[in-house]
Amino acid sequence: MSRPYTPCLPSTRLRRAIVAMAVGLATSAQAQSLLDIYEAARAYDAEYLSARSQYEADLARAEQAKAGLRPQAGLSAGANWSELDSSANVLDGSFTGQNLTLQASQPLYRPANRAASQQGELSVDIARARLQSAEQALIVRTTQAYFDVLAAQDTMTFVRAQKAAVEEQLAAAQRNFEVGNTTVTDSREAQARYDLVRAQEIAADNDLRVKKLALDQLVGRTNVTPLPLATPVELPAPTPADPQAWVALTEQGHPVIQQASRALDIARLETTKAEAGHQPTLDLVAQYQVARAPSTYAAIPGYLRNRTATVGLQFNLPLYAGHAIQNRVKEALALEDKARTDLEAARRSVSQATRSAYFGVLSGLGQVKALEAAEASSQSALDANQLGYQVGVRINIDVLNAQSQLYQTKRDLAQARYNVLLGSLRLRQASGQLSPEDLRPIDAMLAR
């Protein structure tokens, strides 16, 4: 007469352990929202701070370009010593003299300088677009690091839950073997699966440590714990629901297109500067000089002081420069064509990236729905296999495989949700619309 099989359904203690692990891994006294971590990263991340410093340097360089249209002034002074020995009716000997000169000029007509000033204004737009790109990249990197930690925590939770379930299955197989209801194969299969899950737990623990270190490095603090997603998770579809509409948004302010567009404008002005090499220049100049020198005539002993003030116009017209100006114009025109091609390449690249990001979000949403259905099916399959094992129509390996399938599906589902949220930010980045405000909807989805 055969004895009944030992049930292998999860015990109350196991369920409590799973819940405790999930809560312990998902929440912490130091848990922070995505917005909090982003603000911390914005104040600490070296890559972003470097971009801000570069932006300030670009602003200063742009101001330098305006100097060519502004007044220039200079003060110079000098002293000299001379020795005089002459047969004329003069005083021989050693003499010293001093002079002080104040010079000023104001450009009146300098087309090259005016073009350079306009280039400086355009370079400010490029600097601003570069900083915007750096900020958008920081948003994505912060969100990536945030979700990497959450995904690693989920993996650890599910691996430990699977380990506890396999441990119970191993204990049940050993009990059934001891009473003669099963063969040693069931125990060995359960032991092999338990050892495998232990190895997965070690790998998951290491991955969690690495992901936490990456997040800590980003914000400049230690033991930063992100808030988990609240359940149930509602993932919004991209709006507008048309990839061409997203592509159209790129022309409204994508930083890459802005940089390429301003670079073309600067190249055109560079051609203007080169062509200005043939044109005259006109400056208003003024000078005031005071000189003190000894008298060399015997009839006028002592020192003489001279004061001279001049105001005038200075005109320059280049006549021939060895064909340097003509070749400079050719070079500028070629670079202008290059800038025009670069702008078109930027538009094509941005358009492709935007479409890819859009379809990536749609694909991710579809995967989430499929995995949610797979999770429910895997749970039903596990319940059926456990019941079948209990009544003797299923073997131990069937239960172990069903457990592995369920927890793998849970891990894939959690990762797919993070990928969709991150993908929505990448879509806005690809279209040039990403800003810190886009973190608020995601932040509102976190458990408080």
Short mmCIF file of C-alpha atoms in Angstrom, two decimals:
data_model
loop_
_atom_site.label_atom_id
_atom_site.label_comp_id
_atom_site.label_asym_id
_atom_site.label_seq_id
_atom_site.Cartn_x
_atom_site.Cartn_y
_atom_site.Cartn_z
CA MET A 1 0.00 0.00 0.00
CA SER A 2 1.58 3.27 -1.09
CA ARG A 3 1.75 6.22 1.21
CA PRO A 4 0.38 9.59 0.06
CA TYR A 5 2.79 12.07 -1.50
CA THR A 6 3.96 14.93 0.66
CA PRO A 7 2.40 18.19 -0.57
CA CYS A 8 4.90 20.72 -1.93
CA LEU A 9 2.68 23.80 -1.98
CA PRO A 10 4.38 26.92 -0.57
CA SER A 11 4.06 27.08 3.19
CA THR A 12 2.88 30.11 5.15
CA ARG A 13 6.42 30.62 6.38
CA LEU A 14 7.73 30.63 2.79
CA ARG A 15 5.12 33.13 1.65
CA ARG A 16 6.01 35.41 4.55
CA ALA A 17 9.70 35.10 3.71
CA ILE A 18 9.05 36.04 0.10
CA VAL A 19 7.01 39.09 1.12
CA ALA A 20 9.63 40.14 3.65
CA MET A 21 12.43 39.86 1.11
CA ALA A 22 10.45 41.85 -1.44
CA VAL A 23 9.69 44.61 1.03
CA GLY A 24 13.22 44.64 2.41
CA LEU A 25 14.77 44.90 -1.02
CA ALA A 26 12.30 47.36 -2.45
CA THR A 27 12.13 49.91 0.37
CA SER A 28 14.59 51.50 2.70
CA ALA A 29 14.80 54.38 5.12
CA GLN A 30 17.09 56.02 2.58
CA ALA A 31 14.82 55.39 -0.39
CA GLN A 32 14.70 58.32 -2.78
CA SER A 33 12.55 59.26 -5.71
CA LEU A 34 13.80 59.56 -9.26
CA LEU A 35 13.59 63.36 -9.17
CA ASP A 36 15.62 63.51 -5.94
CA ILE A 37 18.35 61.36 -7.42
CA TYR A 38 18.36 63.36 -10.65
CA GLU A 39 18.83 66.64 -8.76
CA ALA A 40 21.67 65.07 -6.79
CA ALA A 41 23.29 63.82 -10.01
CA ARG A 42 22.90 67.24 -11.61
CA ALA A 43 24.94 68.78 -8.82
CA TYR A 44 27.60 66.05 -8.70
CA ASP A 45 28.00 64.22 -12.01
CA ALA A 46 31.41 65.10 -13.44
CA GLU A 47 30.34 64.65 -17.06
CA TYR A 48 27.46 67.12 -16.70
CA LEU A 49 29.52 69.60 -14.68
CA SER A 50 32.18 69.45 -17.38
CA ALA A 51 29.51 70.31 -19.96
CA ARG A 52 28.40 73.30 -17.86
CA SER A 53 31.96 74.56 -17.60
CA GLN A 54 32.34 74.18 -21.36
CA TYR A 55 29.11 76.16 -21.80
CA GLU A 56 30.46 79.02 -19.70
CA ALA A 57 33.71 78.95 -21.66
CA ASP A 58 31.76 79.08 -24.93
CA LEU A 59 29.83 82.12 -23.70
CA ALA A 60 33.08 83.90 -22.88
CA ARG A 61 34.50 83.00 -26.30
CA ALA A 62 31.39 84.38 -27.97
CA GLU A 63 31.86 87.69 -26.17
CA GLN A 64 35.42 87.84 -27.46
CA ALA A 65 34.11 87.85 -31.02
CA LYS A 66 32.28 91.12 -30.36
CA ALA A 67 35.49 92.95 -29.46
CA GLY A 68 36.24 93.65 -33.11
CA LEU A 69 33.39 96.19 -33.24
CA ARG A 70 34.11 97.90 -29.95
CA PRO A 71 36.51 100.75 -29.18
CA GLN A 72 40.10 99.91 -28.42
CA ALA A 73 42.34 102.01 -26.16
CA GLY A 74 45.90 101.69 -24.98
CA LEU A 75 48.41 103.53 -22.88
CA SER A 76 52.13 103.33 -23.47
CA ALA A 77 55.08 104.98 -21.76
CA GLY A 78 58.79 105.02 -22.38
CA ALA A 79 62.07 106.42 -21.18
CA ASN A 80 65.34 106.69 -23.07
CA TRP A 81 68.94 107.64 -22.49
CA SER A 82 71.15 109.19 -25.17
CA GLU A 83 74.71 110.42 -25.55
CA LEU A 84 75.37 113.46 -27.75
CA ASP A 85 78.77 114.58 -29.08
CA SER A 86 78.51 117.17 -31.87
CA SER A 87 80.62 119.99 -33.36
CA ALA A 88 77.51 122.13 -33.78
CA ASN A 89 76.37 124.79 -31.34
CA VAL A 90 74.60 122.31 -29.09
CA LEU A 91 75.03 120.94 -25.61
CA ASP A 92 77.08 117.79 -25.55
CA GLY A 93 76.66 115.09 -22.94
CA SER A 94 74.21 112.45 -21.70
CA PHE A 95 70.46 113.07 -21.72
CA THR A 96 67.30 111.25 -20.63
CA GLY A 97 63.81 111.60 -22.03
CA GLN A 98 60.31 110.32 -21.25
CA ASN A 99 57.10 109.97 -23.23
CA LEU A 100 53.51 108.99 -22.49
CA THR A 101 51.06 108.08 -25.27
CA LEU A 102 47.32 107.41 -25.09
CA GLN A 103 45.81 105.83 -28.21
CA ALA A 104 42.20 104.95 -29.04
CA SER A 105 40.37 103.67 -32.09
CA GLN A 106 36.80 102.87 -33.10
CA PRO A 107 36.07 100.62 -36.08
CA LEU A 108 33.68 102.32 -38.48
CA TYR A 109 33.63 99.87 -41.34
CA ARG A 110 35.03 96.38 -40.86
CA PRO A 111 32.79 93.78 -42.54
CA ALA A 112 34.96 90.88 -41.39
CA ASN A 113 34.67 91.97 -37.76
CA ARG A 114 30.91 92.34 -38.06
CA ALA A 115 30.65 88.81 -39.46
CA ALA A 116 32.82 87.53 -36.61
CA SER A 117 30.52 89.22 -34.09
CA GLN A 118 27.49 87.54 -35.66
CA GLN A 119 29.34 84.22 -35.52
CA GLY A 120 29.82 84.77 -31.81
CA GLU A 121 26.09 85.21 -31.31
CA LEU A 122 25.40 81.99 -33.21
CA SER A 123 28.03 80.13 -31.21
CA VAL A 124 26.01 80.94 -28.08
CA ASP A 125 23.10 78.98 -29.58
CA ILE A 126 25.45 76.07 -30.27
CA ALA A 127 26.76 76.18 -26.70
CA ARG A 128 23.21 76.21 -25.36
CA ALA A 129 22.26 73.24 -27.54
CA ARG A 130 25.31 71.31 -26.35
CA LEU A 131 24.36 71.93 -22.74
CA GLN A 132 20.82 70.81 -23.50
CA SER A 133 22.19 67.58 -24.98
CA ALA A 134 24.28 67.02 -21.86
CA GLU A 135 21.26 67.58 -19.64
CA GLN A 136 19.14 65.17 -21.66
CA ALA A 137 21.92 62.58 -21.53
CA LEU A 138 22.09 63.01 -17.74
CA ILE A 139 18.34 62.42 -17.44
CA VAL A 140 18.63 59.17 -19.38
CA ARG A 141 21.77 58.03 -17.54
CA THR A 142 20.18 58.74 -14.17
CA THR A 143 17.00 56.89 -15.06
CA GLN A 144 19.05 54.00 -16.45
CA ALA A 145 21.07 53.72 -13.24
CA TYR A 146 17.89 54.04 -11.16
CA PHE A 147 16.09 51.24 -12.99
CA ASP A 148 19.23 49.11 -13.11
CA VAL A 149 19.21 49.00 -9.32
CA LEU A 150 15.48 48.26 -9.20
CA ALA A 151 15.87 45.48 -11.78
CA ALA A 152 18.79 44.00 -9.84
CA GLN A 153 16.71 44.13 -6.65
CA ASP A 154 13.83 42.39 -8.41
CA THR A 155 16.17 39.71 -9.71
CA MET A 156 17.53 39.12 -6.21
CA THR A 157 14.00 38.93 -4.80
CA PHE A 158 12.83 36.42 -7.40
CA VAL A 159 15.99 34.31 -7.17
CA ARG A 160 15.66 34.08 -3.40
CA ALA A 161 11.98 33.24 -3.71
CA GLN A 162 12.84 30.53 -6.24
CA LYS A 163 15.56 29.27 -3.94
CA ALA A 164 13.08 28.97 -1.08
CA ALA A 165 10.59 27.16 -3.33
CA VAL A 166 13.24 24.76 -4.64
CA GLU A 167 14.42 24.17 -1.08
CA GLU A 168 10.92 23.10 -0.09
CA GLN A 169 10.66 20.94 -3.19
CA LEU A 170 13.99 19.33 -2.27
CA ALA A 171 12.78 18.65 1.26
CA ALA A 172 9.56 17.12 -0.07
CA ALA A 173 11.48 14.92 -2.51
CA GLN A 174 13.78 13.72 0.27
CA ARG A 175 10.84 12.91 2.53
CA ASN A 176 9.06 11.01 -0.21
CA PHE A 177 12.26 9.10 -1.01
CA GLU A 178 12.75 8.20 2.64
CA VAL A 179 9.28 6.71 2.85
CA GLY A 180 9.70 4.96 -0.48
CA ASN A 181 7.23 6.96 -2.54
CA THR A 182 9.80 8.26 -5.07
CA THR A 183 13.18 7.35 -6.43
CA VAL A 184 16.46 9.02 -5.61
CA THR A 185 16.25 10.76 -9.00
CA ASP A 186 13.75 13.29 -7.67
CA SER A 187 16.05 14.24 -4.80
CA ARG A 188 19.07 14.58 -7.04
CA GLU A 189 17.18 16.69 -9.57
CA ALA A 190 15.96 18.97 -6.81
CA GLN A 191 19.46 19.19 -5.33
CA ALA A 192 20.93 20.07 -8.73
CA ARG A 193 18.32 22.76 -9.25
CA TYR A 194 18.92 24.10 -5.74
CA ASP A 195 22.68 24.35 -6.38
CA LEU A 196 22.01 26.13 -9.66
CA VAL A 197 19.73 28.66 -7.99
CA ARG A 198 22.34 29.27 -5.30
CA ALA A 199 24.85 30.13 -8.03
CA GLN A 200 22.28 32.46 -9.58
CA GLU A 201 21.77 34.10 -6.19
CA ILE A 202 25.50 34.79 -5.85
CA ALA A 203 25.59 36.31 -9.33
CA ALA A 204 22.47 38.38 -8.61
CA ASP A 205 23.95 39.67 -5.36
CA ASN A 206 27.12 40.75 -7.14
CA ASP A 207 25.14 42.42 -9.92
CA LEU A 208 23.10 44.33 -7.33
CA ARG A 209 26.26 45.57 -5.64
CA VAL A 210 27.69 46.74 -8.96
CA LYS A 211 24.48 48.53 -9.94
CA LYS A 212 24.30 50.27 -6.56
CA LEU A 213 27.91 51.40 -6.87
CA ALA A 214 27.12 52.90 -10.27
CA LEU A 215 24.16 54.81 -8.84
CA ASP A 216 26.19 55.96 -5.83
CA GLN A 217 28.93 57.23 -8.11
CA LEU A 218 26.41 59.15 -10.18
CA VAL A 219 24.97 61.08 -7.22
CA GLY A 220 28.01 61.26 -4.96
CA ARG A 221 26.45 59.44 -2.01
CA THR A 222 26.59 55.92 -0.63
CA ASN A 223 23.84 53.39 -0.03
CA VAL A 224 21.32 55.23 -2.17
CA THR A 225 18.17 53.14 -2.54
CA PRO A 226 15.58 54.05 -5.19
CA LEU A 227 11.86 53.79 -4.60
CA PRO A 228 10.24 50.84 -6.41
CA LEU A 229 7.36 51.08 -8.83
CA ALA A 230 3.93 51.05 -7.24
CA THR A 231 1.58 48.22 -8.16
CA PRO A 232 -0.34 47.84 -10.34
CA VAL A 233 1.86 49.43 -12.98
CA GLU A 234 0.05 51.35 -15.72
CA LEU A 235 2.35 52.11 -18.63
CA PRO A 236 1.16 54.94 -20.88
CA ALA A 237 1.40 54.69 -24.65
CA PRO A 238 3.45 57.32 -26.50
CA THR A 239 1.57 60.49 -27.38
CA PRO A 240 1.24 61.46 -30.20
CA ALA A 241 0.59 57.96 -31.52
CA ASP A 242 2.27 58.62 -34.87
CA PRO A 243 6.00 58.27 -35.56
CA GLN A 244 5.88 61.00 -38.20
CA ALA A 245 4.51 63.44 -35.62
CA TRP A 246 7.49 62.68 -33.39
CA VAL A 247 9.84 63.24 -36.32
CA ALA A 248 8.18 66.60 -36.97
CA LEU A 249 8.95 67.62 -33.39
CA THR A 250 12.67 67.28 -34.06
CA GLU A 251 12.63 70.43 -36.20
CA GLN A 252 11.26 72.43 -33.28
CA GLY A 253 14.36 72.35 -31.19
CA HIS A 254 16.38 69.15 -31.34
CA PRO A 255 19.81 70.12 -29.97
CA VAL A 256 21.71 68.14 -32.59
CA ILE A 257 19.81 69.78 -35.45
CA GLN A 258 20.18 73.17 -33.77
CA GLN A 259 23.94 72.73 -33.59
CA ALA A 260 24.17 71.66 -37.23
CA SER A 261 21.90 74.50 -38.36
CA ARG A 262 23.88 77.13 -36.49
CA ALA A 263 27.11 75.61 -37.78
CA LEU A 264 25.82 76.17 -41.32
CA ASP A 265 25.01 79.80 -40.50
CA ILE A 266 28.50 80.24 -39.07
CA ALA A 267 30.01 78.69 -42.20
CA ARG A 268 28.09 81.18 -44.35
CA LEU A 269 29.44 84.04 -42.26
CA GLU A 270 32.91 82.56 -42.62
CA THR A 271 32.49 82.93 -46.37
CA THR A 272 31.44 86.54 -45.81
CA LYS A 273 34.57 87.10 -43.73
CA ALA A 274 36.75 85.62 -46.45
CA GLU A 275 35.14 87.79 -49.12
CA ALA A 276 35.67 90.83 -46.88
CA GLY A 277 39.38 90.42 -47.48
CA HIS A 278 38.87 92.35 -50.73
CA GLN A 279 37.02 95.21 -49.03
CA PRO A 280 38.45 98.35 -47.41
CA THR A 281 38.38 99.11 -43.69
CA LEU A 282 37.84 102.45 -41.99
CA ASP A 283 38.66 103.32 -38.38
CA LEU A 284 38.36 106.45 -36.30
CA VAL A 285 41.69 106.96 -34.50
CA ALA A 286 42.82 109.39 -31.82
CA GLN A 287 46.10 109.90 -30.01
CA TYR A 288 47.35 112.11 -27.22
CA GLN A 289 51.09 112.21 -26.46
CA VAL A 290 53.17 113.96 -23.84
CA ALA A 291 56.96 113.96 -24.32
CA ARG A 292 59.69 115.35 -22.07
CA ALA A 293 63.15 115.70 -23.60
CA PRO A 294 66.26 117.81 -22.82
CA SER A 295 67.11 120.78 -24.98
CA THR A 296 70.27 120.26 -26.98
CA TYR A 297 70.70 123.91 -27.84
CA ALA A 298 72.89 126.10 -25.68
CA ALA A 299 70.49 129.00 -26.07
CA ILE A 300 67.61 126.97 -24.57
CA PRO A 301 68.99 125.03 -21.63
CA GLY A 302 66.85 122.61 -19.59
CA TYR A 303 64.03 120.25 -20.62
CA LEU A 304 61.27 120.74 -23.17
CA ARG A 305 57.72 119.34 -22.76
CA ASN A 306 55.67 118.65 -25.88
CA ARG A 307 51.96 117.79 -25.97
CA THR A 308 50.39 116.46 -29.17
CA ALA A 309 46.73 115.56 -29.81
CA THR A 310 45.54 114.05 -33.08
CA VAL A 311 42.18 112.79 -34.33
CA GLY A 312 41.63 111.29 -37.75
CA LEU A 313 40.41 108.50 -39.99
CA GLN A 314 42.48 105.51 -41.02
CA PHE A 315 41.64 103.90 -44.34
CA ASN A 316 43.07 100.60 -45.59
CA LEU A 317 42.45 98.90 -48.91
CA PRO A 318 44.09 95.55 -49.72
CA LEU A 319 45.33 95.44 -53.29
CA TYR A 320 47.10 92.11 -53.67
CA ALA A 321 47.80 89.32 -51.19
CA GLY A 322 49.25 86.60 -53.41
CA HIS A 323 45.84 85.00 -54.14
CA ALA A 324 45.48 84.20 -50.45
CA ILE A 325 42.07 85.86 -50.26
CA GLN A 326 40.71 84.06 -53.33
CA ASN A 327 41.78 80.68 -51.97
CA ARG A 328 40.40 81.53 -48.56
CA VAL A 329 37.04 82.19 -50.20
CA LYS A 330 37.19 78.82 -52.00
CA GLU A 331 37.99 77.10 -48.72
CA ALA A 332 35.09 78.82 -46.97
CA LEU A 333 32.66 77.86 -49.74
CA ALA A 334 33.74 74.22 -49.54
CA LEU A 335 33.30 74.23 -45.76
CA GLU A 336 29.89 75.82 -46.21
CA ASP A 337 28.87 72.93 -48.47
CA LYS A 338 30.19 70.51 -45.85
CA ALA A 339 28.14 72.19 -43.12
CA ARG A 340 25.04 71.99 -45.32
CA THR A 341 25.63 68.26 -45.83
CA ASP A 342 26.25 67.77 -42.12
CA LEU A 343 22.89 69.39 -41.36
CA GLU A 344 21.11 67.03 -43.73
CA ALA A 345 22.95 64.06 -42.20
CA ALA A 346 21.91 65.21 -38.72
CA ARG A 347 18.27 65.44 -39.78
CA ARG A 348 18.34 61.95 -41.27
CA SER A 349 20.07 60.48 -38.23
CA VAL A 350 17.66 62.13 -35.81
CA SER A 351 14.67 61.03 -37.88
CA GLN A 352 15.83 57.42 -37.90
CA ALA A 353 16.63 57.45 -34.18
CA THR A 354 13.20 58.93 -33.39
CA ARG A 355 11.35 56.31 -35.41
CA SER A 356 13.42 53.51 -33.86
CA ALA A 357 12.73 54.83 -30.36
CA TYR A 358 9.00 55.10 -31.09
CA PHE A 359 8.70 51.54 -32.36
CA GLY A 360 10.88 50.39 -29.46
CA VAL A 361 8.34 51.76 -26.99
CA LEU A 362 5.46 50.10 -28.86
CA SER A 363 7.36 46.81 -28.91
CA GLY A 364 8.06 47.12 -25.20
CA LEU A 365 4.40 47.71 -24.41
CA GLY A 366 3.49 44.63 -26.42
CA GLN A 367 6.10 42.58 -24.57
CA VAL A 368 4.75 43.74 -21.21
CA LYS A 369 1.24 42.60 -22.12
CA ALA A 370 2.52 39.28 -23.39
CA LEU A 371 4.65 38.72 -20.29
CA GLU A 372 1.75 39.61 -18.00
CA ALA A 373 -0.26 36.89 -19.71
CA ALA A 374 2.75 34.56 -19.53
CA GLU A 375 3.11 35.24 -15.81
CA ALA A 376 -0.50 34.26 -15.18
CA SER A 377 -0.11 31.18 -17.37
CA SER A 378 3.16 30.20 -15.67
CA GLN A 379 1.54 30.51 -12.26
CA SER A 380 -1.35 28.32 -13.39
CA ALA A 381 1.10 25.81 -14.86
CA LEU A 382 3.06 25.69 -11.60
CA ASP A 383 -0.11 25.18 -9.56
CA ALA A 384 -1.18 22.38 -11.89
CA ASN A 385 2.22 20.68 -11.75
CA GLN A 386 2.33 20.92 -7.96
CA LEU A 387 -1.12 19.38 -7.74
CA GLY A 388 -0.15 16.72 -10.26
CA TYR A 389 2.97 15.93 -8.26
CA GLN A 390 0.86 15.66 -5.13
CA VAL A 391 -1.48 13.11 -6.66
CA GLY A 392 1.28 11.28 -8.50
CA VAL A 393 0.69 12.22 -12.14
CA ARG A 394 3.64 14.63 -12.36
CA ILE A 395 7.28 14.11 -11.47
CA ASN A 396 9.57 16.37 -9.52
CA ILE A 397 11.40 17.80 -12.54
CA ASP A 398 8.08 19.06 -13.92
CA VAL A 399 7.54 21.14 -10.80
CA LEU A 400 11.12 22.43 -10.84
CA ASN A 401 10.83 23.46 -14.48
CA ALA A 402 7.52 25.18 -13.82
CA GLN A 403 9.09 27.09 -10.94
CA SER A 404 12.00 28.20 -13.09
CA GLN A 405 9.63 29.29 -15.85
CA LEU A 406 7.52 31.35 -13.44
CA TYR A 407 10.39 33.24 -11.82
CA GLN A 408 12.14 33.82 -15.12
CA THR A 409 8.90 35.29 -16.46
CA LYS A 410 8.62 37.54 -13.41
CA ARG A 411 12.16 38.82 -13.98
CA ASP A 412 11.50 39.40 -17.66
CA LEU A 413 8.26 41.24 -16.91
CA ALA A 414 9.88 43.55 -14.37
CA GLN A 415 12.72 44.32 -16.78
CA ALA A 416 10.29 44.92 -19.64
CA ARG A 417 8.41 47.52 -17.59
CA TYR A 418 11.62 49.37 -16.79
CA ASN A 419 12.58 49.22 -20.46
CA VAL A 420 9.29 50.81 -21.50
CA LEU A 421 9.65 53.68 -19.03
CA LEU A 422 13.26 54.25 -20.04
CA GLY A 423 12.29 53.89 -23.69
CA SER A 424 9.70 56.64 -23.34
CA LEU A 425 12.45 58.98 -22.13
CA ARG A 426 14.73 57.88 -24.96
CA LEU A 427 11.92 58.66 -27.40
CA ARG A 428 11.64 62.20 -26.07
CA GLN A 429 15.43 62.49 -26.15
CA ALA A 430 15.53 61.26 -29.74
CA SER A 431 12.94 63.88 -30.72
CA GLY A 432 14.73 66.61 -28.76
CA GLN A 433 11.83 67.18 -26.35
CA LEU A 434 13.27 65.62 -23.18
CA SER A 435 13.40 67.81 -20.07
CA PRO A 436 13.53 67.23 -16.29
CA GLU A 437 9.75 67.71 -16.18
CA ASP A 438 9.37 64.42 -18.04
CA LEU A 439 10.59 62.64 -14.91
CA ARG A 440 7.54 63.73 -12.91
CA PRO A 441 5.08 61.23 -14.47
CA ILE A 442 7.52 58.41 -13.77
CA ASP A 443 8.19 59.74 -10.28
CA ALA A 444 4.44 59.66 -9.62
CA MET A 445 4.43 55.92 -10.41
CA LEU A 446 6.83 55.12 -7.57
CA ALA A 447 5.68 53.61 -4.29
CA ARG A 448 5.79 56.08 -1.39
#
